[in-house]
Amino acid sequence: MTAQQETRPPAAAKPVRWAADTVATMREGARVRLDYSAQSLWRVDRMIEEIRREGPPYAAVENVLRGFGAYAGEVIVRQTGAEWWATGGEYWVRTPDGRLWDPVDEARRCFDGHGSLRLLCRDATALG
């Protein structure tokens, strides 16, 4: 366990696990390597777009989208030193400048054709 993992707030436990599960699933199932870089979010946005084009019901892809959102949140956390926050089963990322971001909801918006995890990361990592 790294020092970063040891000092993570309890709110990080679930989204960090969802992100790690997504990385493993994409590597093993889709042969796509996700490396927690901002550039990797291009691939995630494209994968969500491909899923959307196939037209599955939201319920069938809800956990996949949650994992993609958690992955994007972890990219922001690692790039900015942000922290995961949780309340009532919802998870947000709070960047050091105090702004709150909802990458899990942004993944849902991507699936609806109205969002981008790459752009969310770009905005969250830009100096506020």
mmCIF file of N, CA and C in Angstrom:
data_model
loop_
_atom_site.group_PDB
_atom_site.id
_atom_site.type_symbol
_atom_site.label_atom_id
_atom_site.label_comp_id
_atom_site.label_asym_id
_atom_site.label_seq_id
_atom_site.Cartn_x
_atom_site.Cartn_y
_atom_site.Cartn_z
ATOM 1 N N MET A 1 0.838 -1.170 0.000
ATOM 2 C CA MET A 1 0.000 0.000 0.000
ATOM 3 C C MET A 1 0.892 1.244 0.000
ATOM 4 N N THR A 2 0.586 2.213 -0.850
ATOM 5 C CA THR A 2 1.398 3.419 -0.922
ATOM 6 C C THR A 2 0.950 4.416 0.136
ATOM 7 N N ALA A 3 1.771 5.402 0.394
ATOM 8 C CA ALA A 3 1.418 6.439 1.369
ATOM 9 C C ALA A 3 0.148 7.156 0.937
ATOM 10 N N GLN A 4 -0.016 7.371 -0.376
ATOM 11 C CA GLN A 4 -1.220 8.057 -0.854
ATOM 12 C C GLN A 4 -2.463 7.245 -0.494
ATOM 13 N N GLN A 5 -2.433 5.948 -0.701
ATOM 14 C CA GLN A 5 -3.587 5.108 -0.386
ATOM 15 C C GLN A 5 -3.864 5.095 1.112
ATOM 16 N N GLU A 6 -2.820 5.116 1.928
ATOM 17 C CA GLU A 6 -2.996 5.073 3.373
ATOM 18 C C GLU A 6 -3.677 6.327 3.902
ATOM 19 N N THR A 7 -3.483 7.455 3.261
ATOM 20 C CA THR A 7 -4.021 8.709 3.761
ATOM 21 C C THR A 7 -5.289 9.138 3.044
ATOM 22 N N ARG A 8 -5.810 8.331 2.125
ATOM 23 C CA ARG A 8 -7.019 8.684 1.397
ATOM 24 C C ARG A 8 -8.208 8.729 2.352
ATOM 25 N N PRO A 9 -9.119 9.671 2.157
ATOM 26 C CA PRO A 9 -10.305 9.721 3.016
ATOM 27 C C PRO A 9 -11.197 8.521 2.758
ATOM 28 N N PRO A 10 -12.014 8.139 3.751
ATOM 29 C CA PRO A 10 -12.901 6.983 3.575
ATOM 30 C C PRO A 10 -13.827 7.119 2.371
ATOM 31 N N ALA A 11 -14.193 8.343 1.999
ATOM 32 C CA ALA A 11 -15.084 8.542 0.847
ATOM 33 C C ALA A 11 -14.473 8.013 -0.439
ATOM 34 N N ALA A 12 -13.154 7.866 -0.473
ATOM 35 C CA ALA A 12 -12.469 7.429 -1.693
ATOM 36 C C ALA A 12 -12.574 5.930 -1.916
ATOM 37 N N ALA A 13 -12.900 5.159 -0.890
ATOM 38 C CA ALA A 13 -12.809 3.703 -0.995
ATOM 39 C C ALA A 13 -13.608 3.139 -2.167
ATOM 40 N N LYS A 14 -14.885 3.453 -2.260
ATOM 41 C CA LYS A 14 -15.697 2.873 -3.329
ATOM 42 C C LYS A 14 -15.285 3.382 -4.708
ATOM 43 N N PRO A 15 -15.191 4.705 -4.942
ATOM 44 C CA PRO A 15 -14.827 5.129 -6.300
ATOM 45 C C PRO A 15 -13.440 4.670 -6.731
ATOM 46 N N VAL A 16 -12.500 4.578 -5.812
ATOM 47 C CA VAL A 16 -11.165 4.082 -6.169
ATOM 48 C C VAL A 16 -11.269 2.621 -6.611
ATOM 49 N N ARG A 17 -12.082 1.828 -5.915
ATOM 50 C CA ARG A 17 -12.280 0.417 -6.300
ATOM 51 C C ARG A 17 -12.990 0.322 -7.647
ATOM 52 N N TRP A 18 -14.037 1.144 -7.847
ATOM 53 C CA TRP A 18 -14.744 1.127 -9.135
ATOM 54 C C TRP A 18 -13.797 1.478 -10.269
ATOM 55 N N ALA A 19 -12.938 2.477 -10.053
ATOM 56 C CA ALA A 19 -11.984 2.872 -11.095
ATOM 57 C C ALA A 19 -11.012 1.734 -11.389
ATOM 58 N N ALA A 20 -10.467 1.120 -10.349
ATOM 59 C CA ALA A 20 -9.518 0.017 -10.541
ATOM 60 C C ALA A 20 -10.184 -1.164 -11.245
ATOM 61 N N ASP A 21 -11.439 -1.456 -10.888
ATOM 62 C CA ASP A 21 -12.172 -2.539 -11.555
ATOM 63 C C ASP A 21 -12.362 -2.217 -13.041
ATOM 64 N N THR A 22 -12.641 -0.965 -13.342
ATOM 65 C CA THR A 22 -12.827 -0.541 -14.738
ATOM 66 C C THR A 22 -11.531 -0.693 -15.517
ATOM 67 N N VAL A 23 -10.417 -0.285 -14.928
ATOM 68 C CA VAL A 23 -9.121 -0.433 -15.590
ATOM 69 C C VAL A 23 -8.860 -1.900 -15.891
ATOM 70 N N ALA A 24 -9.113 -2.780 -14.921
ATOM 71 C CA ALA A 24 -8.870 -4.217 -15.119
ATOM 72 C C ALA A 24 -9.814 -4.793 -16.178
ATOM 73 N N THR A 25 -11.078 -4.421 -16.120
ATOM 74 C CA THR A 25 -12.064 -4.930 -17.081
ATOM 75 C C THR A 25 -11.726 -4.496 -18.496
ATOM 76 N N MET A 26 -11.349 -3.245 -18.665
ATOM 77 C CA MET A 26 -11.016 -2.736 -20.002
ATOM 78 C C MET A 26 -9.750 -3.413 -20.531
ATOM 79 N N ARG A 27 -8.784 -3.637 -19.653
ATOM 80 C CA ARG A 27 -7.541 -4.296 -20.074
ATOM 81 C C ARG A 27 -7.812 -5.732 -20.485
ATOM 82 N N GLU A 28 -8.578 -6.451 -19.677
ATOM 83 C CA GLU A 28 -8.789 -7.878 -19.930
ATOM 84 C C GLU A 28 -9.879 -8.129 -20.968
ATOM 85 N N GLY A 29 -10.964 -7.375 -20.908
ATOM 86 C CA GLY A 29 -12.099 -7.629 -21.788
ATOM 87 C C GLY A 29 -12.002 -6.944 -23.134
ATOM 88 N N ALA A 30 -11.636 -5.668 -23.122
ATOM 89 C CA ALA A 30 -11.627 -4.882 -24.360
ATOM 90 C C ALA A 30 -10.217 -4.669 -24.908
ATOM 91 N N ARG A 31 -9.212 -5.130 -24.174
ATOM 92 C CA ARG A 31 -7.814 -4.930 -24.589
ATOM 93 C C ARG A 31 -7.483 -3.442 -24.736
ATOM 94 N N VAL A 32 -8.058 -2.647 -23.837
ATOM 95 C CA VAL A 32 -7.813 -1.205 -23.825
ATOM 96 C C VAL A 32 -7.070 -0.890 -22.540
ATOM 97 N N ARG A 33 -5.938 -0.184 -22.684
ATOM 98 C CA ARG A 33 -5.134 0.148 -21.514
ATOM 99 C C ARG A 33 -5.489 1.545 -21.038
ATOM 100 N N LEU A 34 -5.958 1.637 -19.806
ATOM 101 C CA LEU A 34 -6.241 2.922 -19.175
ATOM 102 C C LEU A 34 -5.163 3.168 -18.127
ATOM 103 N N ASP A 35 -4.486 4.309 -18.224
ATOM 104 C CA ASP A 35 -3.321 4.558 -17.376
ATOM 105 C C ASP A 35 -3.482 5.754 -16.432
ATOM 106 N N TYR A 36 -4.705 6.185 -16.205
ATOM 107 C CA TYR A 36 -4.996 7.308 -15.317
ATOM 108 C C TYR A 36 -4.439 8.630 -15.834
ATOM 109 N N SER A 37 -4.233 8.729 -17.130
ATOM 110 C CA SER A 37 -3.789 9.993 -17.725
ATOM 111 C C SER A 37 -5.007 10.731 -18.281
ATOM 112 N N ALA A 38 -4.878 12.042 -18.387
ATOM 113 C CA ALA A 38 -5.965 12.828 -18.981
ATOM 114 C C ALA A 38 -6.209 12.376 -20.420
ATOM 115 N N GLN A 39 -5.148 11.991 -21.133
ATOM 116 C CA GLN A 39 -5.279 11.556 -22.525
ATOM 117 C C GLN A 39 -6.123 10.287 -22.645
ATOM 118 N N SER A 40 -6.069 9.430 -21.623
ATOM 119 C CA SER A 40 -6.840 8.182 -21.687
ATOM 120 C C SER A 40 -8.342 8.440 -21.683
ATOM 121 N N LEU A 41 -8.763 9.616 -21.253
ATOM 122 C CA LEU A 41 -10.192 9.930 -21.221
ATOM 123 C C LEU A 41 -10.775 10.095 -22.622
ATOM 124 N N TRP A 42 -9.928 10.362 -23.623
ATOM 125 C CA TRP A 42 -10.407 10.330 -25.016
ATOM 126 C C TRP A 42 -10.988 8.960 -25.320
ATOM 127 N N ARG A 43 -10.237 7.900 -24.926
ATOM 128 C CA ARG A 43 -10.686 6.526 -25.175
ATOM 129 C C ARG A 43 -11.974 6.224 -24.426
ATOM 130 N N VAL A 44 -12.060 6.699 -23.187
ATOM 131 C CA VAL A 44 -13.257 6.446 -22.382
ATOM 132 C C VAL A 44 -14.466 7.126 -23.027
ATOM 133 N N ASP A 45 -14.317 8.372 -23.439
ATOM 134 C CA ASP A 45 -15.429 9.059 -24.120
ATOM 135 C C ASP A 45 -15.863 8.280 -25.368
ATOM 136 N N ARG A 46 -14.897 7.792 -26.138
ATOM 137 C CA ARG A 46 -15.227 7.024 -27.347
ATOM 138 C C ARG A 46 -15.936 5.716 -27.004
ATOM 139 N N MET A 47 -15.501 5.051 -25.936
ATOM 140 C CA MET A 47 -16.142 3.795 -25.540
ATOM 141 C C MET A 47 -17.590 4.052 -25.114
ATOM 142 N N ILE A 48 -17.818 5.128 -24.362
ATOM 143 C CA ILE A 48 -19.189 5.449 -23.959
ATOM 144 C C ILE A 48 -20.036 5.761 -25.195
ATOM 145 N N GLU A 49 -19.462 6.473 -26.152
ATOM 146 C CA GLU A 49 -20.194 6.782 -27.390
ATOM 147 C C GLU A 49 -20.551 5.497 -28.145
ATOM 148 N N GLU A 50 -19.620 4.548 -28.196
ATOM 149 C CA GLU A 50 -19.908 3.273 -28.871
ATOM 150 C C GLU A 50 -21.027 2.516 -28.159
ATOM 151 N N ILE A 51 -20.995 2.505 -26.844
ATOM 152 C CA ILE A 51 -22.052 1.849 -26.076
ATOM 153 C C ILE A 51 -23.385 2.536 -26.368
ATOM 154 N N ARG A 52 -23.384 3.862 -26.370
ATOM 155 C CA ARG A 52 -24.614 4.625 -26.614
ATOM 156 C C ARG A 52 -25.200 4.288 -27.984
ATOM 157 N N ARG A 53 -24.335 4.186 -29.002
ATOM 158 C CA ARG A 53 -24.794 3.880 -30.353
ATOM 159 C C ARG A 53 -25.453 2.506 -30.441
ATOM 160 N N GLU A 54 -25.007 1.577 -29.584
ATOM 161 C CA GLU A 54 -25.614 0.241 -29.569
ATOM 162 C C GLU A 54 -27.018 0.270 -28.986
ATOM 163 N N GLY A 55 -27.362 1.320 -28.236
ATOM 164 C CA GLY A 55 -28.716 1.510 -27.739
ATOM 165 C C GLY A 55 -29.176 0.646 -26.582
ATOM 166 N N PRO A 56 -28.282 0.244 -25.667
ATOM 167 C CA PRO A 56 -28.769 -0.564 -24.538
ATOM 168 C C PRO A 56 -29.579 0.310 -23.570
ATOM 169 N N PRO A 57 -30.458 -0.303 -22.786
ATOM 170 C CA PRO A 57 -31.150 0.484 -21.756
ATOM 171 C C PRO A 57 -30.146 0.947 -20.701
ATOM 172 N N TYR A 58 -30.423 2.100 -20.102
ATOM 173 C CA TYR A 58 -29.507 2.661 -19.108
ATOM 174 C C TYR A 58 -29.205 1.650 -18.001
ATOM 175 N N ALA A 59 -30.226 0.944 -17.531
ATOM 176 C CA ALA A 59 -30.034 -0.009 -16.429
ATOM 177 C C ALA A 59 -28.977 -1.063 -16.763
ATOM 178 N N ALA A 60 -28.851 -1.398 -18.042
ATOM 179 C CA ALA A 60 -27.888 -2.429 -18.454
ATOM 180 C C ALA A 60 -26.448 -1.932 -18.398
ATOM 181 N N VAL A 61 -26.249 -0.633 -18.436
ATOM 182 C CA VAL A 61 -24.888 -0.087 -18.478
ATOM 183 C C VAL A 61 -24.581 0.824 -17.294
ATOM 184 N N GLU A 62 -25.493 0.915 -16.345
ATOM 185 C CA GLU A 62 -25.336 1.823 -15.208
ATOM 186 C C GLU A 62 -24.016 1.613 -14.470
ATOM 187 N N ASN A 63 -23.662 0.346 -14.169
ATOM 188 C CA ASN A 63 -22.426 0.079 -13.424
ATOM 189 C C ASN A 63 -21.187 0.373 -14.255
ATOM 190 N N VAL A 64 -21.263 0.127 -15.557
ATOM 191 C CA VAL A 64 -20.131 0.448 -16.441
ATOM 192 C C VAL A 64 -19.908 1.965 -16.441
ATOM 193 N N LEU A 65 -20.989 2.725 -16.554
ATOM 194 C CA LEU A 65 -20.880 4.181 -16.554
ATOM 195 C C LEU A 65 -20.353 4.689 -15.213
ATOM 196 N N ARG A 66 -20.818 4.094 -14.132
ATOM 197 C CA ARG A 66 -20.317 4.480 -12.809
ATOM 198 C C ARG A 66 -18.803 4.244 -12.741
ATOM 199 N N GLY A 67 -18.342 3.116 -13.283
ATOM 200 C CA GLY A 67 -16.908 2.826 -13.287
ATOM 201 C C GLY A 67 -16.124 3.810 -14.131
ATOM 202 N N PHE A 68 -16.654 4.165 -15.305
ATOM 203 C CA PHE A 68 -15.978 5.158 -16.145
ATOM 204 C C PHE A 68 -15.931 6.515 -15.445
ATOM 205 N N GLY A 69 -17.017 6.889 -14.790
ATOM 206 C CA GLY A 69 -17.037 8.154 -14.059
ATOM 207 C C GLY A 69 -16.042 8.154 -12.915
ATOM 208 N N ALA A 70 -15.988 7.051 -12.175
ATOM 209 C CA ALA A 70 -15.033 6.939 -11.073
ATOM 210 C C ALA A 70 -13.599 6.999 -11.600
ATOM 211 N N TYR A 71 -13.366 6.364 -12.742
ATOM 212 C CA TYR A 71 -12.039 6.416 -13.363
ATOM 213 C C TYR A 71 -11.669 7.862 -13.687
ATOM 214 N N ALA A 72 -12.595 8.609 -14.298
ATOM 215 C CA ALA A 72 -12.321 10.016 -14.626
ATOM 216 C C ALA A 72 -12.077 10.817 -13.356
ATOM 217 N N GLY A 73 -12.844 10.540 -12.314
ATOM 218 C CA GLY A 73 -12.619 11.219 -11.037
ATOM 219 C C GLY A 73 -11.247 10.935 -10.479
ATOM 220 N N GLU A 74 -10.806 9.695 -10.595
ATOM 221 C CA GLU A 74 -9.465 9.336 -10.118
ATOM 222 C C GLU A 74 -8.390 10.023 -10.939
ATOM 223 N N VAL A 75 -8.622 10.198 -12.239
ATOM 224 C CA VAL A 75 -7.660 10.961 -13.055
ATOM 225 C C VAL A 75 -7.539 12.369 -12.494
ATOM 226 N N ILE A 76 -8.670 13.002 -12.196
ATOM 227 C CA ILE A 76 -8.657 14.367 -11.644
ATOM 228 C C ILE A 76 -7.953 14.385 -10.288
ATOM 229 N N VAL A 77 -8.268 13.414 -9.428
ATOM 230 C CA VAL A 77 -7.638 13.339 -8.105
ATOM 231 C C VAL A 77 -6.120 13.252 -8.247
ATOM 232 N N ARG A 78 -5.654 12.389 -9.122
ATOM 233 C CA ARG A 78 -4.211 12.188 -9.273
ATOM 234 C C ARG A 78 -3.520 13.384 -9.920
ATOM 235 N N GLN A 79 -4.240 14.096 -10.795
ATOM 236 C CA GLN A 79 -3.630 15.237 -11.490
ATOM 237 C C GLN A 79 -3.586 16.489 -10.616
ATOM 238 N N THR A 80 -4.573 16.632 -9.717
ATOM 239 C CA THR A 80 -4.712 17.901 -9.001
ATOM 240 C C THR A 80 -4.506 17.804 -7.499
ATOM 241 N N GLY A 81 -4.451 16.591 -6.957
ATOM 242 C CA GLY A 81 -4.413 16.446 -5.502
ATOM 243 C C GLY A 81 -5.790 16.623 -4.888
ATOM 244 N N ALA A 82 -6.828 16.433 -5.701
ATOM 245 C CA ALA A 82 -8.207 16.558 -5.229
ATOM 246 C C ALA A 82 -8.540 15.416 -4.279
ATOM 247 N N GLU A 83 -9.730 15.483 -3.675
ATOM 248 C CA GLU A 83 -10.203 14.427 -2.783
ATOM 249 C C GLU A 83 -11.604 14.013 -3.188
ATOM 250 N N TRP A 84 -11.903 12.738 -2.938
ATOM 251 C CA TRP A 84 -13.271 12.244 -3.117
ATOM 252 C C TRP A 84 -14.100 12.680 -1.927
ATOM 253 N N TRP A 85 -15.330 13.094 -2.188
ATOM 254 C CA TRP A 85 -16.303 13.420 -1.149
ATOM 255 C C TRP A 85 -17.535 12.575 -1.403
ATOM 256 N N ALA A 86 -18.211 12.181 -0.345
ATOM 257 C CA ALA A 86 -19.422 11.361 -0.493
ATOM 258 C C ALA A 86 -20.502 11.862 0.442
ATOM 259 N N THR A 87 -21.717 11.781 -0.043
ATOM 260 C CA THR A 87 -22.885 12.061 0.790
ATOM 261 C C THR A 87 -24.085 11.350 0.189
ATOM 262 N N GLY A 88 -24.829 10.658 1.007
ATOM 263 C CA GLY A 88 -26.036 9.989 0.551
ATOM 264 C C GLY A 88 -25.851 9.053 -0.632
ATOM 265 N N GLY A 89 -24.715 8.396 -0.721
ATOM 266 C CA GLY A 89 -24.479 7.463 -1.821
ATOM 267 C C GLY A 89 -23.990 8.110 -3.105
ATOM 268 N N GLU A 90 -23.855 9.423 -3.112
ATOM 269 C CA GLU A 90 -23.316 10.146 -4.272
ATOM 270 C C GLU A 90 -21.854 10.488 -3.996
ATOM 271 N N TYR A 91 -21.048 10.523 -5.065
ATOM 272 C CA TYR A 91 -19.619 10.782 -4.916
ATOM 273 C C TYR A 91 -19.208 11.944 -5.801
ATOM 274 N N TRP A 92 -18.424 12.856 -5.236
ATOM 275 C CA TRP A 92 -17.898 13.999 -5.967
ATOM 276 C C TRP A 92 -16.402 14.084 -5.743
ATOM 277 N N VAL A 93 -15.775 14.849 -6.603
ATOM 278 C CA VAL A 93 -14.360 15.169 -6.437
ATOM 279 C C VAL A 93 -14.281 16.653 -6.089
ATOM 280 N N ARG A 94 -13.541 16.953 -5.034
ATOM 281 C CA ARG A 94 -13.324 18.352 -4.639
ATOM 282 C C ARG A 94 -11.874 18.695 -4.938
ATOM 283 N N THR A 95 -11.686 19.633 -5.877
ATOM 284 C CA THR A 95 -10.338 20.044 -6.251
ATOM 285 C C THR A 95 -9.804 21.014 -5.195
ATOM 286 N N PRO A 96 -8.482 21.177 -5.136
ATOM 287 C CA PRO A 96 -7.883 22.019 -4.105
ATOM 288 C C PRO A 96 -8.417 23.464 -4.075
ATOM 289 N N ASP A 97 -8.961 23.940 -5.201
ATOM 290 C CA ASP A 97 -9.511 25.300 -5.220
ATOM 291 C C ASP A 97 -10.928 25.361 -4.646
ATOM 292 N N GLY A 98 -11.444 24.212 -4.172
ATOM 293 C CA GLY A 98 -12.750 24.170 -3.534
ATOM 294 C C GLY A 98 -13.908 23.824 -4.443
ATOM 295 N N ARG A 99 -13.642 23.693 -5.749
ATOM 296 C CA ARG A 99 -14.733 23.357 -6.676
ATOM 297 C C ARG A 99 -15.102 21.881 -6.546
ATOM 298 N N LEU A 100 -16.396 21.590 -6.737
ATOM 299 C CA LEU A 100 -16.897 20.217 -6.706
ATOM 300 C C LEU A 100 -17.215 19.762 -8.117
ATOM 301 N N TRP A 101 -16.855 18.505 -8.407
ATOM 302 C CA TRP A 101 -17.064 17.906 -9.725
ATOM 303 C C TRP A 101 -17.778 16.585 -9.540
ATOM 304 N N ASP A 102 -18.638 16.238 -10.481
ATOM 305 C CA ASP A 102 -19.404 14.995 -10.394
ATOM 306 C C ASP A 102 -19.114 14.136 -11.629
ATOM 307 N N PRO A 103 -17.983 13.423 -11.627
ATOM 308 C CA PRO A 103 -17.622 12.643 -12.812
ATOM 309 C C PRO A 103 -18.563 11.468 -13.077
ATOM 310 N N VAL A 104 -19.188 10.911 -12.054
ATOM 311 C CA VAL A 104 -20.114 9.800 -12.277
ATOM 312 C C VAL A 104 -21.338 10.308 -13.039
ATOM 313 N N ASP A 105 -21.850 11.471 -12.646
ATOM 314 C CA ASP A 105 -22.970 12.065 -13.381
ATOM 315 C C ASP A 105 -22.539 12.458 -14.788
ATOM 316 N N GLU A 106 -21.307 12.914 -14.938
ATOM 317 C CA GLU A 106 -20.826 13.299 -16.276
ATOM 318 C C GLU A 106 -20.779 12.076 -17.195
ATOM 319 N N ALA A 107 -20.435 10.909 -16.654
ATOM 320 C CA ALA A 107 -20.461 9.683 -17.467
ATOM 321 C C ALA A 107 -21.887 9.397 -17.934
ATOM 322 N N ARG A 108 -22.859 9.639 -17.060
ATOM 323 C CA ARG A 108 -24.269 9.466 -17.463
ATOM 324 C C ARG A 108 -24.626 10.456 -18.569
ATOM 325 N N ARG A 109 -24.158 11.689 -18.421
ATOM 326 C CA ARG A 109 -24.409 12.714 -19.440
ATOM 327 C C ARG A 109 -23.761 12.315 -20.771
ATOM 328 N N CYS A 110 -22.584 11.706 -20.717
ATOM 329 C CA CYS A 110 -21.933 11.212 -21.942
ATOM 330 C C CYS A 110 -22.822 10.181 -22.621
ATOM 331 N N PHE A 111 -23.368 9.275 -21.826
ATOM 332 C CA PHE A 111 -24.234 8.230 -22.369
ATOM 333 C C PHE A 111 -25.482 8.843 -23.006
ATOM 334 N N ASP A 112 -25.943 9.956 -22.449
ATOM 335 C CA ASP A 112 -27.103 10.663 -23.020
ATOM 336 C C ASP A 112 -26.711 11.528 -24.221
ATOM 337 N N GLY A 113 -25.400 11.613 -24.514
ATOM 338 C CA GLY A 113 -24.928 12.396 -25.648
ATOM 339 C C GLY A 113 -24.670 13.850 -25.342
ATOM 340 N N HIS A 114 -24.565 14.195 -24.045
ATOM 341 C CA HIS A 114 -24.427 15.601 -23.666
ATOM 342 C C HIS A 114 -23.227 15.886 -22.780
ATOM 343 N N GLY A 115 -22.269 15.005 -22.689
ATOM 344 C CA GLY A 115 -21.153 15.220 -21.775
ATOM 345 C C GLY A 115 -19.840 14.737 -22.353
ATOM 346 N N SER A 116 -18.782 14.977 -21.598
ATOM 347 C CA SER A 116 -17.451 14.523 -21.987
ATOM 348 C C SER A 116 -16.578 14.429 -20.740
ATOM 349 N N LEU A 117 -16.106 13.240 -20.440
ATOM 350 C CA LEU A 117 -15.207 13.082 -19.302
ATOM 351 C C LEU A 117 -13.870 13.764 -19.573
ATOM 352 N N ARG A 118 -13.444 13.768 -20.815
ATOM 353 C CA ARG A 118 -12.195 14.446 -21.167
ATOM 354 C C ARG A 118 -12.300 15.938 -20.879
ATOM 355 N N LEU A 119 -13.415 16.555 -21.281
ATOM 356 C CA LEU A 119 -13.587 17.996 -21.062
ATOM 357 C C LEU A 119 -13.789 18.313 -19.587
ATOM 358 N N LEU A 120 -14.480 17.418 -18.860
ATOM 359 C CA LEU A 120 -14.626 17.616 -17.423
ATOM 360 C C LEU A 120 -13.256 17.645 -16.759
ATOM 361 N N CYS A 121 -12.397 16.707 -17.130
ATOM 362 C CA CYS A 121 -11.047 16.654 -16.579
ATOM 363 C C CYS A 121 -10.261 17.904 -16.948
ATOM 364 N N ARG A 122 -10.382 18.324 -18.190
ATOM 365 C CA ARG A 122 -9.683 19.539 -18.627
ATOM 366 C C ARG A 122 -10.109 20.734 -17.773
ATOM 367 N N ASP A 123 -11.415 20.875 -17.564
ATOM 368 C CA ASP A 123 -11.911 21.997 -16.767
ATOM 369 C C ASP A 123 -11.489 21.882 -15.314
ATOM 370 N N ALA A 124 -11.521 20.679 -14.768
ATOM 371 C CA ALA A 124 -11.187 20.483 -13.354
ATOM 372 C C ALA A 124 -9.701 20.681 -13.085
ATOM 373 N N THR A 125 -8.864 20.405 -14.074
ATOM 374 C CA THR A 125 -7.417 20.523 -13.855
ATOM 375 C C THR A 125 -6.888 21.893 -14.278
ATOM 376 N N ALA A 126 -7.741 22.711 -14.914
ATOM 377 C CA ALA A 126 -7.335 24.066 -15.270
ATOM 378 C C ALA A 126 -7.271 24.902 -13.999
ATOM 379 N N LEU A 127 -6.372 25.822 -13.985
ATOM 380 C CA LEU A 127 -6.270 26.695 -12.807
ATOM 381 C C LEU A 127 -7.524 27.558 -12.722
ATOM 382 N N GLY A 128 -8.187 27.486 -11.572
ATOM 383 C CA GLY A 128 -9.423 28.226 -11.365
ATOM 384 C C GLY A 128 -9.148 29.588 -10.991
#
